[in-house]
Amino acid sequence: MESGLLVQLENIEVCQEENVVLNDASLTLDKGEFIYIIGKVGSGKSSLLKALYCEVPIRKGNAYVAGYDLLKIKRREMPYLRRKLGIVFQDFQLLTDRSAVKNLEFVLKATGWNSQNEINRRIEEVMEQVGMPNKGYKMPHELSGGEQQRIAIARALLNTPEIILADEPTGNLDPETSGQIVQLLHDIRRKGTAVIMTTHNYNIVQSFPARVAKCESNRLYNMEESSSPDFKEIEYE
């Protein structure tokens, strides 16, 4: 893996069960970079992210993520890879029976944090970072969709990941709230954490420019930055 690259995929094949979802796909991601993965529903965007954290298999090619060779990684190594990745889902996936703070505390304790003072300090830091310093006591059902997604992003940041993988993070949000969430992800990127975000929302990609790759017909196409004139000519749904 080349120095400075967090993700280096070369001619990989991604499969769901026995079906090939992406074939001959290549992608790189540098430290502190933001990239959108765009494409229609069912085009392989989510499968690509799942492949990066070993949820679905890569059958061939070369695949390195955060220093791990995904074709040779052992099952006991996967939790260590996943600690270098922060994952944000479309449907938030918060534990509904506990407050926002307790959701975050659960993750820290599950990943080996023992000192309650350090746990409290880290939770305070990430809640501040996502603009939710005073909402920690609330239950998920007491929060708006945008607020729940901010807590989910805070959860993804807890262990200081090298990469945030955001899978359609605005899919359940209104346009204004979607823009706020994407702005937050760009702010996180500016502080040094790389971000890969899947989306089929063309307006977001144009409003918050970054590098773009497109899933289409079982292939992954690397494209220009979404602020370039050529990008406006893309057929996009």
C-alpha atoms as one frame of an Amber mdcrd trajectory, in Angstrom:
protein
   0.000   0.000   0.000   1.391   3.391  -0.993   2.397   5.771   1.779  -0.346
   8.238   2.703  -3.170   6.207   1.201  -5.884   4.994   3.564  -7.762   3.027
   0.918  -6.215   1.384  -2.113  -8.474  -0.861  -4.179  -7.204  -2.329  -7.437
  -9.413  -4.359  -9.782 -11.482  -5.849  -6.971 -14.583  -8.017  -7.245 -17.274
  -7.475  -4.595 -19.922 -10.162  -4.117 -23.219 -10.402  -2.235 -23.833 -14.108
  -1.703 -22.979 -15.508  -5.150 -23.851 -12.369  -7.085 -21.084 -10.096  -8.362
 -22.040  -6.542  -7.356 -18.900  -4.743  -8.534 -16.278  -6.058 -10.904 -12.792
  -4.744 -11.725 -13.304  -1.784  -9.362 -10.454   0.511  -8.327 -10.430   3.380
  -5.837  -7.970   5.314  -3.684  -8.522   7.547  -0.662  -5.879   9.785   0.890
  -5.720  10.980   4.470  -8.158  13.831   5.038  -9.903  13.382   1.680 -13.664
  13.424   0.978 -15.180  11.306  -1.778 -18.772  10.689  -2.815 -19.854   7.300
  -4.169 -22.902   8.029  -6.313 -25.266   5.840  -8.295 -28.786   4.509  -8.478
 -30.357   2.405  -5.734 -28.990  -1.124  -6.040 -25.885  -0.105  -7.978 -23.453
  -1.396  -5.356 -22.682   1.702  -3.286 -23.536   0.160   0.081 -21.889  -3.139
  -0.844 -18.662  -1.282  -1.544 -18.696   0.302   1.921 -19.525  -3.036   3.536
 -16.573  -4.570   1.708 -14.291  -1.966   3.286 -15.205  -3.180   6.775 -15.359
  -6.877   5.828 -19.137  -7.252   5.968 -19.200  -8.584   2.405 -16.309 -10.398
   0.724 -13.810  -9.185  -1.833 -13.066 -12.168  -4.049 -10.081 -10.955  -6.061
  -7.842  -8.001  -6.781  -5.877  -5.978  -4.237  -7.597  -4.239  -1.328  -5.886
  -2.354   1.479  -7.760  -0.302   4.088  -6.062   1.504   6.993  -3.040  -0.757
   6.729  -4.932  -4.063   6.446  -4.913  -6.382   3.439  -8.611  -7.264   3.108
  -7.936 -10.400   1.074  -5.691 -11.805   3.803  -7.202 -10.315   6.966  -7.930
 -12.803   9.749 -11.229 -12.780  11.610  -9.503 -11.838  14.878  -8.027  -8.738
  13.164 -11.378  -7.388  11.934 -12.335  -5.607  15.195  -9.022  -3.703  15.051
  -9.667  -2.657  11.457 -13.189  -1.537  12.352 -11.885   0.664  15.177 -10.053
   2.659  12.507 -13.377   3.164  10.720 -16.394   5.143  11.878 -19.636   3.945
  10.295 -22.746   6.114   9.834 -25.978   4.526   8.604 -29.042   5.972   6.891
 -31.351   4.769   9.670 -29.137   5.973  12.573 -29.171   2.585  14.402 -29.213
   4.133  17.867 -30.177   1.981  20.837 -33.706   3.123  21.559 -33.754   2.122
  25.243 -31.065   4.554  26.398 -30.150   8.216  26.132 -27.787   9.719  23.584
 -24.940   9.791  26.110 -25.607   6.189  27.145 -25.494   5.162  23.464 -22.013
   6.632  23.241 -20.918   5.224  26.583 -22.003   1.743  25.451 -19.688   1.919
  22.427 -16.699   3.147  24.419 -17.049   0.433  27.051 -17.488  -2.195  24.331
 -14.232  -1.073  22.717 -12.150  -1.220  25.864 -12.494   2.135  27.617 -12.433
   1.637  31.392 -11.971   5.029  33.027 -15.341   6.738  33.561 -13.627  10.131
  33.633 -12.028   9.482  30.241 -15.320   8.144  28.887 -17.156  11.263  30.050
 -14.481  13.525  28.598 -14.520  11.821  25.203 -18.320  11.897  25.009 -18.279
  15.607  25.830 -15.729  16.204  23.050 -17.654  14.428  20.307 -21.005  15.890
  21.371 -19.451  19.340  21.088 -17.949  18.461  17.711 -21.341  17.508  16.231
 -23.125  20.528  17.703 -25.116  18.644  20.362 -23.479  19.643  23.671 -26.738
  19.907  25.630 -28.832  17.061  24.179 -27.054  14.063  25.687 -29.769  13.318
  28.241 -32.478  12.869  25.593 -33.776   9.529  24.370 -33.577   8.881  20.595
 -37.345   9.279  20.161 -37.088  12.765  21.687 -34.638  13.868  19.003 -35.343
  14.933  15.425 -33.960  12.881  12.558 -31.133  15.344  12.064 -30.277  15.270
  15.760 -30.270  11.471  15.768 -27.885  11.479  12.814 -25.600  13.906  14.652
 -25.498  11.466  17.579 -24.739   8.669  15.113 -21.842  10.731  13.712 -20.633
  11.411  17.262 -20.696   7.648  17.841 -18.627   7.115  14.696 -16.032   9.628
  15.936 -15.569   8.160  19.414 -12.447   6.119  18.744 -10.831   8.774  16.524
 -11.174   6.841  13.267  -9.006   7.419  10.236 -12.017   7.119   7.917 -15.744
   7.849   8.263 -17.924   5.606   6.071 -21.291   7.328   5.695 -23.897   5.193
   3.911 -26.702   7.436   2.593 -26.531   9.514   5.812 -29.137  11.993   4.532
 -31.555   9.420   3.096 -34.176   9.956   5.810 -33.750  13.719   6.204 -35.329
  16.811   4.682 -33.209  18.953   2.305 -32.216  21.623   4.848 -31.221  19.080
   7.492 -29.420  17.016   4.839 -27.280  20.021   3.976 -26.398  20.541   7.633
 -25.323  16.908   8.020 -23.171  16.983   4.878 -21.611  20.264   6.023 -20.766
  18.592   9.335 -19.079  15.703   7.491 -17.046  18.173   5.443 -16.048  19.975
   8.653 -14.889  16.636  10.080 -12.842  16.057   6.946 -11.160  19.444   7.341
  -9.943  18.325  10.767  -8.138  15.386   9.182 -10.579  12.467   9.074 -11.168
  11.061   5.590 -14.823  10.563   4.559 -16.447   8.234   2.026 -20.127   9.063
   1.608 -22.620   7.196  -0.574 -25.582   9.134  -1.911 -28.042   9.333  -4.765
 -28.821  12.992  -3.969 -27.398  14.956  -6.885 -28.110  18.334  -5.274 -25.969
  17.534  -2.232 -23.054  16.451  -4.397 -23.188  19.718  -6.330 -23.726  21.914
  -3.264 -20.797  20.458  -1.324 -18.147  19.658  -3.958 -15.673  16.804  -3.551
 -14.197  13.981  -5.614 -16.765  11.581  -7.080 -16.893   7.921  -8.088 -19.979
   6.381  -9.670 -21.351   2.835  -9.395 -23.062   1.766 -12.605 -23.538  -1.550
 -14.433 -21.407  -3.453 -11.885 -18.496  -1.084 -12.413 -16.980   1.796 -10.449
 -16.031   4.880 -12.427 -13.730   7.543 -10.998 -14.941  10.984 -12.044 -14.025
  14.633 -11.776 -14.721  16.727  -8.691 -18.406  17.620  -8.510 -17.644  21.338
  -8.933 -16.194  20.781 -12.430 -18.192  21.806 -15.527 -18.101  18.237 -16.872
 -19.919  16.926 -13.830 -23.062  18.847 -14.731 -23.436  16.708 -17.861 -23.731
  13.431 -15.928 -26.957  11.503 -16.350 -27.932  10.987 -12.728 -30.920   9.545
 -10.905
